[in-house]
Amino acid sequence: MSALSERPENPSVGVAVPHESAKLHVTGAALYTDDLIHRTKDVLHAHPVQVPYAHARVTALDVTPALRVPGVVRVLTAADVPGVNDAGVKHDEPLFPDEVMFFGHAVCWVLADTFEAARLGADAVEVGVEPLPSHVTLREAIAAESFQGATPQILRGDVEAGLADAVHVFSGEFEFAGQEHFYLETHCSLAHVDEAGQIFVQSSTQHPTETQEIVAHVLGRPSHEVTVQCLRMGGGFGGKEMQPHGFAAVAALGATLTGRPVRVRLTRTQDLTMSGKRHGFHVDWRVGFDDAGRLQALDATLTADGGWSLDLSEPVLARALCHTDNAYWLPHARLTGRIARTHKTSSTAFRGFGGPQGMLVIEDILGRCAPLLGIDPAELRRRNFYQAGQSTPYGQPVRHPERLHRLWEQVLDSGAIPARQREIDAFNAGHPYTKRGLAVTPVKFGISFNLTAFNQAGALVHVYKDGSVLINHGGTEMGQGLHTKMLQVAATTLGLPLERVRLAPTRTDKVPNTSATAASSGADLNGGAVKHACEQIRERLAQVAATMLGVNAADVRIADGIARGIGADAGVVWNDLVRAAYFQRVQLFAAGFYRTEGLHWDSSVMQGSPFKYFAYGVAAAEVEVDGFTGAYRTRRVDIVHDVGDSLSPLIDIGQIEGGFVQGAGWLTLEDLRWDTGDGAARGRLSTQAASTYKLPSFSEMPEVFNVTLLTDAAEEGVVYGSKAVGEPPLMLAFCVREALRQAAAAFGPAGVSIELASPATPEAVFWAIERARAGAGDSTVAEADVAPPQPGAGSHAMRPESEQVGQAVSRA
Ligand code: MTE
Ligand code: MOS
């Protein structure tokens, strides 16, 4: 084990401690950005002027009526921007636009003494527009060839030859929905200006450095005049990786122009109608299998619904393409990506960052093709798992594929899957109106930012004269438990009990040039940096202790707050050691830095080894579906997930449970709808409140929910042998969707491919059942253009059931 991965004896990491703010969260004492306004004098409240057109040119803007509203102090418009009028990094997101690009786009902001006055002021602003044609749906944009950004492609082998050699060739189409983040805390920023004109922005942001940079460029100031602090977020889920910047810039601009603190906090409906969501995708695919059901070739074109601007769509698309293989070996692959421009909010990062979308493609293909191949879907999946020595279509060797097999066996075993499958078959045979389904699906998710440069982090650790320790790092806390893990890492490295270490809020003037807390890499990167800082202090203290104890510095160990020579009883307690070090003028603070080694990625050819390692997991779900309504419930879920050697087991289990439920929400409940008609509301988000957007709640939790961490899984080359956990578990939820597909199929004859919409809402499941009952199956899986070598093979969708069964039998 490397020094980075190795754990000392009796470490603080690996102990099941509660989230560092758990008590504050549940008692309501935890401070979020907006709570600060009650502690701040003379705050101005900002309200957007949202224009109700999907696409329009702004022809006139009259703010004077707003200024007559009592309490209104100022209206911010493009003319006020001293720097660059842009809220993004691609320079395609004007902060104060003269073209409305989606229904509800804000063209200016009203500042007032109260939120109500600001709202009335915003109502009074007169905006003249000339409506323009719009593309609201992804299909409309594709038909109009409305695209933006790069069109990357991953190529391996010869797809046409692979398809020509395949025994079974299928093709199809799949369109699936995005997802609203629905973090409990909506977007929020509070900006101050001090006596020297320095800007201090408190923001609910996953990316304080980029928020700082955008505020600076909007104001036309250098970065050192802007400080961004994030206390904590009430959830981010990727929605606060890029989207907070513009709101922070509005607050900062208002504060510089009025000299008063300015608060921007979106109401829930503003947040839903103005901020970006997960990308929905459209996919065209062709796939070839050999006679044993092994994947031979995949040709797929993935079109992401980017919304009105690029935002993070290019890296999201790259991650989607890098995850279309999921856990499966694809000898020949051609994976093409495009980003459509639609007149909707700009799609952005969301837990998994395109990975879930790429993986959903192959899971959907396997789920749809299994009946046509006459192979049990779970067996089809297992048969295609990566084996040792194989690499991904983008050329990265797949390390530890045996973990997939180990996880799979463990879920089959602990979930008693074979026995329960027999019970389900018996249940289904005896229940014409209710059917059950049981599915098992794997996850392989690459950890690191694709863009190599982002894989760096910093930390600052202070030991005060009284022996207390204060740490700062570049990562933000959004509920995922990063701060808890960083406290455990610091305590472990310094050899102190956990309670001796305190953590201060994330600020750009403490740790500069940070990456977003994203890509699940927060603990890997910042943990490396915290450890590095603590090691420097520990080395210096070891020298001091060596002299005091009369031993060699290399033989000093600090554990439980006592420094001792190896094997010796006598020791120096931490506080005495620190005091002695201070009087010897030994530096008691240190900056730490970490960069992930061994990564390379060439985005121009989409080849390389962009990921430090893969996180693995396997999940099984059992569902029960009502044949009259399509309503369903999740009876049981069994998960075994690989977090390496866990830094904090309670946190990790929470992340797995939460990620799974959020994934199940995306795939089965959460249904974003826009008005796609030609009327005045064209482009309006219809689901703009919790009353119309169904989130998972207690009633949708699996009735039995078993989550286990893989054991003996220490990961070499990562802080204390751990693995990232934030995003991968979301994709464990594929098993719920596949179980629903199988339950729907059970209403009809065997061997029929079942198409299931995503989200698989009860309504969607109902229609899948109807198709199954009619034996009609899947309308899109059909014989591909490529003629397979065996005559007749590949047109299984059209074949009678008897032949399907015969085919399965002949292979057994
Ligand atoms: N967990 C909670 N409770 N709240 C969140 O907002 N965000 C997720 C995940 N888990 C999130 C969460 C996302 S999108 C990411 S990338 C990771 O946490 C980020 O944190 P990490 O890098 O520290 O895992
Ligand atoms: Mo997470 S989508 O990488 O913020």
PDB file of C-alpha atoms in Angstrom, residues 152 154 176 279-281 283 298 300 302-304 312-326 335-338 352-362 393-394 445 450 606 611:
ATOM      1  CA  PRO A 152     -17.524  14.058 -29.961  1.00  0.00           C
ATOM      2  CA  ILE A 154     -15.703   7.397 -29.303  1.00  0.00           C
ATOM      3  CA  PHE A 176     -35.735   9.758 -21.861  1.00  0.00           C
ATOM      4  CA  HIS A 279     -30.172  16.610 -19.571  1.00  0.00           C
ATOM      5  CA  GLY A 280     -32.809  14.464 -21.225  1.00  0.00           C
ATOM      6  CA  PHE A 281     -31.493  12.530 -24.228  1.00  0.00           C
ATOM      7  CA  VAL A 283     -30.777   7.964 -28.701  1.00  0.00           C
ATOM      8  CA  LEU A 298     -22.846  -0.995 -30.544  1.00  0.00           C
ATOM      9  CA  ALA A 300     -25.328   4.740 -30.938  1.00  0.00           C
ATOM     10  CA  LEU A 302     -26.762  10.251 -28.218  1.00  0.00           C
ATOM     11  CA  THR A 303     -28.335  13.683 -28.516  1.00  0.00           C
ATOM     12  CA  ALA A 304     -28.451  15.660 -25.288  1.00  0.00           C
ATOM     13  CA  LEU A 312     -21.762  22.060 -18.794  1.00  0.00           C
ATOM     14  CA  SER A 313     -23.355  20.187 -21.697  1.00  0.00           C
ATOM     15  CA  GLU A 314     -20.066  19.289 -23.393  1.00  0.00           C
ATOM     16  CA  PRO A 315     -18.461  17.602 -20.379  1.00  0.00           C
ATOM     17  CA  VAL A 316     -21.811  16.011 -19.473  1.00  0.00           C
ATOM     18  CA  LEU A 317     -22.011  14.556 -22.976  1.00  0.00           C
ATOM     19  CA  ALA A 318     -18.405  13.328 -22.771  1.00  0.00           C
ATOM     20  CA  ARG A 319     -19.203  11.494 -19.546  1.00  0.00           C
ATOM     21  CA  ALA A 320     -22.349  10.028 -21.100  1.00  0.00           C
ATOM     22  CA  LEU A 321     -20.301   8.625 -23.980  1.00  0.00           C
ATOM     23  CA  CYS A 322     -17.665   7.319 -21.542  1.00  0.00           C
ATOM     24  CA  HIS A 323     -20.380   5.442 -19.637  1.00  0.00           C
ATOM     25  CA  THR A 324     -22.470   3.962 -22.415  1.00  0.00           C
ATOM     26  CA  ASP A 325     -20.565   0.712 -21.880  1.00  0.00           C
ATOM     27  CA  ASN A 326     -21.526   0.614 -18.173  1.00  0.00           C
ATOM     28  CA  LEU A 335     -20.637   6.296 -29.854  1.00  0.00           C
ATOM     29  CA  THR A 336     -21.518   9.682 -31.259  1.00  0.00           C
ATOM     30  CA  GLY A 337     -22.686  12.675 -29.260  1.00  0.00           C
ATOM     31  CA  ARG A 338     -24.551  15.862 -30.137  1.00  0.00           C
ATOM     32  CA  GLY A 352     -23.765  11.318 -12.312  1.00  0.00           C
ATOM     33  CA  PHE A 353     -23.124  14.122 -14.810  1.00  0.00           C
ATOM     34  CA  GLY A 354     -24.173  12.309 -17.996  1.00  0.00           C
ATOM     35  CA  GLY A 355     -22.975   8.940 -16.693  1.00  0.00           C
ATOM     36  CA  PRO A 356     -26.504   7.846 -15.783  1.00  0.00           C
ATOM     37  CA  GLN A 357     -27.752   8.847 -19.222  1.00  0.00           C
ATOM     38  CA  GLY A 358     -25.036   6.879 -21.030  1.00  0.00           C
ATOM     39  CA  MET A 359     -25.564   3.835 -18.837  1.00  0.00           C
ATOM     40  CA  LEU A 360     -29.328   3.986 -19.204  1.00  0.00           C
ATOM     41  CA  VAL A 361     -28.857   3.499 -22.948  1.00  0.00           C
ATOM     42  CA  ILE A 362     -27.139   0.124 -22.620  1.00  0.00           C
ATOM     43  CA  PRO A 393     -14.144   1.858 -25.754  1.00  0.00           C
ATOM     44  CA  TYR A 394     -12.110   4.995 -24.911  1.00  0.00           C
ATOM     45  CA  PHE A 445     -18.635   4.564 -12.731  1.00  0.00           C
ATOM     46  CA  ASN A 450     -12.541  13.995 -17.375  1.00  0.00           C
ATOM     47  CA  MET A 606     -11.942  10.831 -26.951  1.00  0.00           C
ATOM     48  CA  PHE A 611     -10.406   8.008 -14.444  1.00  0.00           C
TER      49      PHE A 611
END
